[in-house]
CSV table of C-alpha atoms in Angstrom, one decimal:
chain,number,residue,atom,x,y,z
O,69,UNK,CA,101.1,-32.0,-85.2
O,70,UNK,CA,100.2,-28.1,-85.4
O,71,UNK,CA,97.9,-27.0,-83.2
O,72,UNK,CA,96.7,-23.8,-81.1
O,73,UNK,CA,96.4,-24.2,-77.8
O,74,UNK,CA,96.4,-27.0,-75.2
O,75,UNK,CA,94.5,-27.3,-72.0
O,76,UNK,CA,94.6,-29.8,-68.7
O,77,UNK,CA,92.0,-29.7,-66.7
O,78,UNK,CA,93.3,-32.2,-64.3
O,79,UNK,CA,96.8,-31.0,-63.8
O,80,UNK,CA,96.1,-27.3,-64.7
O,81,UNK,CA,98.7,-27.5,-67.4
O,82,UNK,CA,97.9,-25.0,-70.3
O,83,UNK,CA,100.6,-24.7,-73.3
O,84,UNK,CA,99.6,-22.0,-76.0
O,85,UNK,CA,101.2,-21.4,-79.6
O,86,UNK,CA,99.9,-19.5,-82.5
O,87,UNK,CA,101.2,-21.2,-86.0
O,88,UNK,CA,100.1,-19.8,-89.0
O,89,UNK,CA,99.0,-23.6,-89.5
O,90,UNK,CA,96.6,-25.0,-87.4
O,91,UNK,CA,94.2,-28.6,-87.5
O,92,UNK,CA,93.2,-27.5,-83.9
O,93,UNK,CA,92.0,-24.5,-82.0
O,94,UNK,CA,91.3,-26.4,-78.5
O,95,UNK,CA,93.1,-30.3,-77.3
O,96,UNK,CA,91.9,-31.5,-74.1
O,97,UNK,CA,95.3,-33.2,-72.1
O,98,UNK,CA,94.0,-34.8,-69.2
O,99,UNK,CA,96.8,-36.6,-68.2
O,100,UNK,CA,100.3,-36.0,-65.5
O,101,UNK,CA,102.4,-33.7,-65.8
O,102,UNK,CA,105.4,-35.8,-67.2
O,103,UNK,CA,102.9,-36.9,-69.8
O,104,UNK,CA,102.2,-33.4,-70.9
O,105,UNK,CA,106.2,-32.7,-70.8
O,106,UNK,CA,107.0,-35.1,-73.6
O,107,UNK,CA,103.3,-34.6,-75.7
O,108,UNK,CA,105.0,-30.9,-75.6
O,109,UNK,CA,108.6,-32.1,-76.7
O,110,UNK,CA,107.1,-34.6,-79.3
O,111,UNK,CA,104.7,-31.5,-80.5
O,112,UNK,CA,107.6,-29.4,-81.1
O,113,UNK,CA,110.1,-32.0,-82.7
O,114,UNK,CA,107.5,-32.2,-85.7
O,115,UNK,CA,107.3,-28.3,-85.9
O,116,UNK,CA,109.7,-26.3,-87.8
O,117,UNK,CA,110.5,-22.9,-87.3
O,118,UNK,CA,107.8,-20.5,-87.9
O,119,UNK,CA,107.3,-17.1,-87.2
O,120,UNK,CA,105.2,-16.7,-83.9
O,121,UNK,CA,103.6,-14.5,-82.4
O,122,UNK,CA,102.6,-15.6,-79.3
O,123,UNK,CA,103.6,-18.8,-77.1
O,124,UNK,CA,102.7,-19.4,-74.1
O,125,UNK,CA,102.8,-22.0,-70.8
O,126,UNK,CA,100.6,-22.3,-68.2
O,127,UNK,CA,101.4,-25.0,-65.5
O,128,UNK,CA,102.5,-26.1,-62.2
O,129,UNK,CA,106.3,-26.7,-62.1
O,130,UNK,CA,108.6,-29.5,-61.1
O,131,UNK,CA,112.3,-29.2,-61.1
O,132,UNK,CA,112.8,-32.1,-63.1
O,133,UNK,CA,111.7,-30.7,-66.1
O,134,UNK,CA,113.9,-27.8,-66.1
O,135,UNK,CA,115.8,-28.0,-69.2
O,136,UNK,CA,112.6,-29.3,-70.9
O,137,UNK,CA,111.0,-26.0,-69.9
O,138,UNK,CA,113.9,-24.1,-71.3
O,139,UNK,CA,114.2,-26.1,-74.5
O,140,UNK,CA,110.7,-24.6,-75.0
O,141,UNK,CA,111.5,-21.3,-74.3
O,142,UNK,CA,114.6,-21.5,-76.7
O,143,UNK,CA,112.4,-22.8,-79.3
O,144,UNK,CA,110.2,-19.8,-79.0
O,145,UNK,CA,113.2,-17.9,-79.0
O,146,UNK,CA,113.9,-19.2,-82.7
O,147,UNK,CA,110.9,-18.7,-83.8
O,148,UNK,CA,111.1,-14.9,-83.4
O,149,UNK,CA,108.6,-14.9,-80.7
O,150,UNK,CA,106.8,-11.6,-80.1
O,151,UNK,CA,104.7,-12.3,-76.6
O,152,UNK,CA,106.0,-15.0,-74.6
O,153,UNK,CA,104.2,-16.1,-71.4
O,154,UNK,CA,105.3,-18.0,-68.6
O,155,UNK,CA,102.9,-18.9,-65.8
O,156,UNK,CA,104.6,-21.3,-63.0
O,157,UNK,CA,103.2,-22.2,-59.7
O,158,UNK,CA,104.6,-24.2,-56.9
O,159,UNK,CA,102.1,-26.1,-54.7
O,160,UNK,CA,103.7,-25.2,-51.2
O,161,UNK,CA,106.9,-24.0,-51.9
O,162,UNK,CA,108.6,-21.3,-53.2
O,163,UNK,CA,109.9,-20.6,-57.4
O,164,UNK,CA,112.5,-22.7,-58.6
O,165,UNK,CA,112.6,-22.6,-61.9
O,166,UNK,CA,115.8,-20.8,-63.5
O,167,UNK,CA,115.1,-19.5,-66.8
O,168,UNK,CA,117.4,-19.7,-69.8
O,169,UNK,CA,120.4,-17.3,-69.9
O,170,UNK,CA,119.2,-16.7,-73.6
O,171,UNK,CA,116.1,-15.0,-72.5
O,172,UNK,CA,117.7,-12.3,-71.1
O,173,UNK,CA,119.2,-10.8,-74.3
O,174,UNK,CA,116.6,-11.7,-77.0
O,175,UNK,CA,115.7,-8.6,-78.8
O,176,UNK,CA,112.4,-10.6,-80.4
O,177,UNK,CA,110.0,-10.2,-77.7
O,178,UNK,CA,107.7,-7.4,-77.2
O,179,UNK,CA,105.9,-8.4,-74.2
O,180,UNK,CA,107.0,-10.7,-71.7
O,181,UNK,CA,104.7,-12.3,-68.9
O,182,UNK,CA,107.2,-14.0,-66.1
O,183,UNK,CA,105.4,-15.6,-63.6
O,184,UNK,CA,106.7,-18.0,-60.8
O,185,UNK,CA,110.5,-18.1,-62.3
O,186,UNK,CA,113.2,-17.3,-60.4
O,187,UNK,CA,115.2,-13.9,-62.2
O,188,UNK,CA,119.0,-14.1,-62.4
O,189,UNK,CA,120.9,-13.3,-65.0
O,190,UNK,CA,124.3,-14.0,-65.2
O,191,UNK,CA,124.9,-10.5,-66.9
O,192,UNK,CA,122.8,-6.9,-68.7
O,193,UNK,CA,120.1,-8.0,-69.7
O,194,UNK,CA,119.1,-6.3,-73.5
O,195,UNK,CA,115.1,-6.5,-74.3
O,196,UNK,CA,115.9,-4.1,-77.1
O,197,UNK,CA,112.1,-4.4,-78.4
O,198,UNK,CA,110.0,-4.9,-75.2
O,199,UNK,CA,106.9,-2.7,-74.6
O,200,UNK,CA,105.6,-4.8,-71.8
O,201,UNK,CA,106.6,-6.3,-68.8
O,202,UNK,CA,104.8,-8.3,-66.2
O,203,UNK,CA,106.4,-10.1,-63.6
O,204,UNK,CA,105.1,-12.2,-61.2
O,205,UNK,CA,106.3,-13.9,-57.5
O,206,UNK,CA,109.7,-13.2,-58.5
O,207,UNK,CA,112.5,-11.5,-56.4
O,208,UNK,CA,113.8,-8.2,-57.2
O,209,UNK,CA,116.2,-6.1,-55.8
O,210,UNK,CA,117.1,-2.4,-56.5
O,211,UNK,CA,120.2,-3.8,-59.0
O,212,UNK,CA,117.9,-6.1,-61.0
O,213,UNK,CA,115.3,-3.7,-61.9
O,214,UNK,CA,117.7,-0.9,-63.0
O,215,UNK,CA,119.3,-3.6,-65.1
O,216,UNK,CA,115.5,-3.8,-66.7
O,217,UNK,CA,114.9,-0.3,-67.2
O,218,UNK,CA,118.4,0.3,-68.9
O,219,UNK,CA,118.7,-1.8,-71.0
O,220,UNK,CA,114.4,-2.0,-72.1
O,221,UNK,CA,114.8,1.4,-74.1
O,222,UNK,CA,111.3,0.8,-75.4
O,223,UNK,CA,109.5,-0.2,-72.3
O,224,UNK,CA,106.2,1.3,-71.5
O,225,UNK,CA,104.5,-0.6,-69.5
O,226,UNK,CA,105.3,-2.5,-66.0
O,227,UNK,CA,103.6,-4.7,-63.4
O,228,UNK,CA,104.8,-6.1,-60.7
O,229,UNK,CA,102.3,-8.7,-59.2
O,230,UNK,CA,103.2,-10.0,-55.3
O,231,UNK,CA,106.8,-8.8,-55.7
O,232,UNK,CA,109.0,-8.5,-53.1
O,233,UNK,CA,113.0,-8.2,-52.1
O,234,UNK,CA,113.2,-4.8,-52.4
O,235,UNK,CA,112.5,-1.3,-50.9
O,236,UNK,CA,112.9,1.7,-53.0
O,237,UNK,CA,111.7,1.7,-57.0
O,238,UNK,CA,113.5,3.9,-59.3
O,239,UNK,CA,112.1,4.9,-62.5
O,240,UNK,CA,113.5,7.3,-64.3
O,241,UNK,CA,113.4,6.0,-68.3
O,242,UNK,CA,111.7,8.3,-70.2
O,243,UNK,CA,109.8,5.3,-72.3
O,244,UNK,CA,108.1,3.9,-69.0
O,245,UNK,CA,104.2,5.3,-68.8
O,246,UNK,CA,102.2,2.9,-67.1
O,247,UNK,CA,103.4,1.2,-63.6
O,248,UNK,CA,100.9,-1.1,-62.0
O,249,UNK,CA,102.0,-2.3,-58.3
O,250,UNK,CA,99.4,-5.4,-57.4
O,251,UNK,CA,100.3,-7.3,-53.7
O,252,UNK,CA,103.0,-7.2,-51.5
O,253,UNK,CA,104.3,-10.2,-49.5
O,254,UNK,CA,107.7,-10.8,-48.6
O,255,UNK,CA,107.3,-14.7,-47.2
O,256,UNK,CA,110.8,-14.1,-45.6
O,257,UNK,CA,109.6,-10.8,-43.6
O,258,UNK,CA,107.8,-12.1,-40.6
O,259,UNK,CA,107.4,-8.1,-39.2
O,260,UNK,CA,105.9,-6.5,-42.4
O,261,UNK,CA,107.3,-3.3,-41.4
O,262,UNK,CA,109.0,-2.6,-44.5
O,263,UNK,CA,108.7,1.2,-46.4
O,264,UNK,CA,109.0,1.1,-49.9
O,265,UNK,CA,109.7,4.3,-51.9
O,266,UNK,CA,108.7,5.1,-55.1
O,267,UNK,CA,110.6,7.2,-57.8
O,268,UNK,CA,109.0,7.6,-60.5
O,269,UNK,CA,109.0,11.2,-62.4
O,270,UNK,CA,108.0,10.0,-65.7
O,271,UNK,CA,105.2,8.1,-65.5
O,272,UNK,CA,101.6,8.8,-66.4
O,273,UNK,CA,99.3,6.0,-65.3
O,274,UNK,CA,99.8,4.9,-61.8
O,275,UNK,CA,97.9,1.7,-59.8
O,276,UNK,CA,98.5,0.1,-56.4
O,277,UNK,CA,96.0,-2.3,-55.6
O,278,UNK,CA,95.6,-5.6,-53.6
O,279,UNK,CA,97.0,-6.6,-50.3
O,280,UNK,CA,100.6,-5.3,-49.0
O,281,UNK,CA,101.9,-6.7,-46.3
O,282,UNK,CA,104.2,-4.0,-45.4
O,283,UNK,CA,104.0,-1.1,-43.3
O,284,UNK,CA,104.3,2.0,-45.9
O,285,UNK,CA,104.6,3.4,-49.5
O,286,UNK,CA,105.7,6.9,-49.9
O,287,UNK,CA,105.5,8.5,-53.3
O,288,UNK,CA,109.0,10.7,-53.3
O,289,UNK,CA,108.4,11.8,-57.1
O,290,UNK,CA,105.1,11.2,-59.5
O,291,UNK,CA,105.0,14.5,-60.5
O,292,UNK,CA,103.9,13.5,-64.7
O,293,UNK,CA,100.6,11.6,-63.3
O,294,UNK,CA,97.6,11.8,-65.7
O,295,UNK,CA,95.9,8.8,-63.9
O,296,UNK,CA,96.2,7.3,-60.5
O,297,UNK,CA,94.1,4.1,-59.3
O,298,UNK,CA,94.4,2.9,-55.3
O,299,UNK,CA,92.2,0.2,-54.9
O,300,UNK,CA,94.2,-1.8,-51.6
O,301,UNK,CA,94.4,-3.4,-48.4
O,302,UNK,CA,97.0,-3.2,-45.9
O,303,UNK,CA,98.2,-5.9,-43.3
O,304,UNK,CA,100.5,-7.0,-41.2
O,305,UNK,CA,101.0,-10.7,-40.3
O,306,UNK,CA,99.8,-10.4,-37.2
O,307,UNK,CA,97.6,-8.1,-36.8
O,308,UNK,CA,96.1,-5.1,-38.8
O,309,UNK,CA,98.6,-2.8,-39.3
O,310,UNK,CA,97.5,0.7,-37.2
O,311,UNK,CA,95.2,3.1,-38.7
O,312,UNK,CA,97.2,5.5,-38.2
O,313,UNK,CA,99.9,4.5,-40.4
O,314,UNK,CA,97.0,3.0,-43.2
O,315,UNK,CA,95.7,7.0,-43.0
O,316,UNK,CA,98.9,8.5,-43.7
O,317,UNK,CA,99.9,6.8,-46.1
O,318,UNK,CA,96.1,7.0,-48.1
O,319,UNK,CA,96.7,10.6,-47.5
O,320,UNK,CA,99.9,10.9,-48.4
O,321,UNK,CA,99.1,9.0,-52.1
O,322,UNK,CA,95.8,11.9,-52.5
O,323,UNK,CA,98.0,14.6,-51.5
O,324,UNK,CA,100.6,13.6,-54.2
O,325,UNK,CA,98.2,13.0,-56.9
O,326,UNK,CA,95.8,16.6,-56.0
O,327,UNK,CA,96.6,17.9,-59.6
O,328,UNK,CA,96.3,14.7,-61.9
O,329,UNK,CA,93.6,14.7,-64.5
O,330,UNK,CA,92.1,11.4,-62.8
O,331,UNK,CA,92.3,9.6,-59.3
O,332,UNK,CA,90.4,6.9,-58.1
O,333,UNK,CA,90.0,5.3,-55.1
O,334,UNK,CA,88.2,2.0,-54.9
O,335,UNK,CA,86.6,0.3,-52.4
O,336,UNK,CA,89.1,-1.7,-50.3
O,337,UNK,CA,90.4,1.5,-49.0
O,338,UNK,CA,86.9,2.8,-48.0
O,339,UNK,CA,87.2,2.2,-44.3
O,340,UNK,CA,90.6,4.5,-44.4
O,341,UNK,CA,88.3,7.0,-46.4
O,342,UNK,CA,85.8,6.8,-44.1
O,343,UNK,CA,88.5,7.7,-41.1
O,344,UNK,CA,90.0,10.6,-43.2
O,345,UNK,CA,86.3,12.2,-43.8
O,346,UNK,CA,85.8,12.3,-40.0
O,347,UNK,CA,89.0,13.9,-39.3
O,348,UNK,CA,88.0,16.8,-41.3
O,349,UNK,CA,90.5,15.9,-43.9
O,350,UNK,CA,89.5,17.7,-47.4
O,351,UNK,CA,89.5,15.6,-50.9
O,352,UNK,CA,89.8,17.0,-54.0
O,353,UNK,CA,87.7,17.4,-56.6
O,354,UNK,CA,89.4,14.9,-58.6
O,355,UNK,CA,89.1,12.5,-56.2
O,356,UNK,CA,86.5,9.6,-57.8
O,357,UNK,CA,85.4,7.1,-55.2
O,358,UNK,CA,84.5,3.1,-56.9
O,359,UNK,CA,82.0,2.4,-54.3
O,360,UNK,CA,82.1,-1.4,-55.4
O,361,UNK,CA,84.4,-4.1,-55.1
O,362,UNK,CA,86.4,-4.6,-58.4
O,363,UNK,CA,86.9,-8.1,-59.3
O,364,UNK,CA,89.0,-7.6,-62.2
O,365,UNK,CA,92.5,-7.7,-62.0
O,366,UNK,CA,95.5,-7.7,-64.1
O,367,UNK,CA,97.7,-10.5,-63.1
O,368,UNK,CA,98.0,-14.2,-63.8
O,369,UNK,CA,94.1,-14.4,-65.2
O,370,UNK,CA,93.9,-11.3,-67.4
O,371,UNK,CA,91.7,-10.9,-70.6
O,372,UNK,CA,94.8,-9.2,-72.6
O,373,UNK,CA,97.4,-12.3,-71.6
O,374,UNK,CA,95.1,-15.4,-71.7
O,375,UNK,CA,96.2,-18.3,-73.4
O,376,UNK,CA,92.4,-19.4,-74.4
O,377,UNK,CA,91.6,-16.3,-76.1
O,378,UNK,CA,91.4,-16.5,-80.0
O,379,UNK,CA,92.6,-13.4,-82.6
């Protein structure tokens, strides 16, 4: 049966394809999970291979469905998919889902949501024709994400949304523009006295926003900046972290981004604004201050990714 897009209200579970065919734009599925695995498995048995563009799951995870979950992803797979989107979540426990060695070398997909899985592929990875990259409450190390960049020749955008496992962030591809950094929480880092260090020459659009629980991020190299956004909130697990180490490190981002066309500093770091004004610290002229709490955001819920929106 060919339909659009399917939505659980009672489990959360949300399953999107875009056939060219299509009797449905909207299917309630208000039923358990394991329900919703096999209406999916049944769904796809009557659908032959088309040409999609986009195909997308949205749904809590259980372990036992594991190769279900991957058959779906190999489907997509053969059906030349363009944008794939995974969104997993774990009530109370950490990602477990392993995906499919075969995603990891499919030259289909142009953007790639991956949210909630756990990232380990068993050799280079080759998204020959990938633009965009979000990842999601996944584990990276230094290795992992230089496999990415190398072997993404085409990739211009990446966000990393609550990632962790790692403290120093090389970019130096050429086709990488945009790098959006949202949360920091490393659930096996009681101290949150991490540094990270970013490299990054290339890059023209750069955001940090949300709450890091770490100690420090030092810019080494932004030095292509057009457009910089910190909109943030620093903590430790225990405490604040000081405001002395919240004020360099505001300062330190300002100082670094004095001759970029546009910088903008929102309102979770107003209080470290604030401090930095009474210490007689100058801003510069670039400097635009978003007096008002943004609500928007570009992770799980966003307008561009969502698996209800219609083309």
């Amino acid at each position: 049966m060919p339909f659009e897009q399917v939505y659980s209200p009672i489990d959360g579970s949300i399953f999107g394809l875009r056939f060219l065919l299509s009797f449905f734009t909207y299917i309630d599925f208000n039923h358990p999970l394991i329900d919703f695995v096999s209406f999916v498995d049944k769904t796809l048995i009557q659908c032959h291979r088309l040409k999609l563009k986009k195909f997308g799951v949205y749904t809590c995870y259980d372990i036992e469905f594991e190769s279900q979950f991957n058959r779906w992803i190999r489907y997509a797979i053969s059906c030349n998919v363009e944008e794939l989107i995974l969104k997993l979540w774990y009530p109370g426990s950490k990602a477990e889902f392993q995906l499919d060695q075969s995603l990891y070398i499919s030259s289909c997909f142009t953007d790639l949501t991956l949210a909630g899985c756990v990232f380990n592929p068993m050799g280079m990875i080759s998204w020959k024709n990938l633009r965009s990259l979000f990842i999601s409450d996944v584990i990276l190390n230094e290795v992992l994400i230089e496999n990415i960049l190398s072997r993404s020749p085409l990739l211009e955008n990446l966000v990393l949304d609550d990632y962790y496992g790692f403290s120093r962030l090389d970019i130096t591809s050429k086709s990488v523009k945009n790098l959006m950094l949202v949360g920091y929480m490393d659930p096996d880092d009681d101290s949150a006295n991490n540094i990270m260090r970013i490299n990054a020459p290339n890059i023209l659009s750069l955001t940090i926003k949300g709450c890091l629980l770490m100690w420090k991020i030092l810019l080494l190299n932004v030095s292509s900046l057009v457009e910089a956004n910190f909109d943030y909130e620093k903590f430790g697990y225990y405490e604040t972290t000081s405001e002395e180490a919240e004020d360099d490190m505001l300062k330190g981002f300002i100082v670094n981004c004095h001759n970029v066309k546009e910088l903008k500093i929102g309102f979770l770091c107003s209080k470290v604004l604030a401090r930095l004004e009474a210490k007689g610290f100058v801003f510069p002229s670039n400097m635009n201050f978003q007096s008002y709490c943004s609500v928007s955001s570009p992770s799980l819920y966003s307008d561009s990714d969502s698996l209800l929106d219609s083309d």
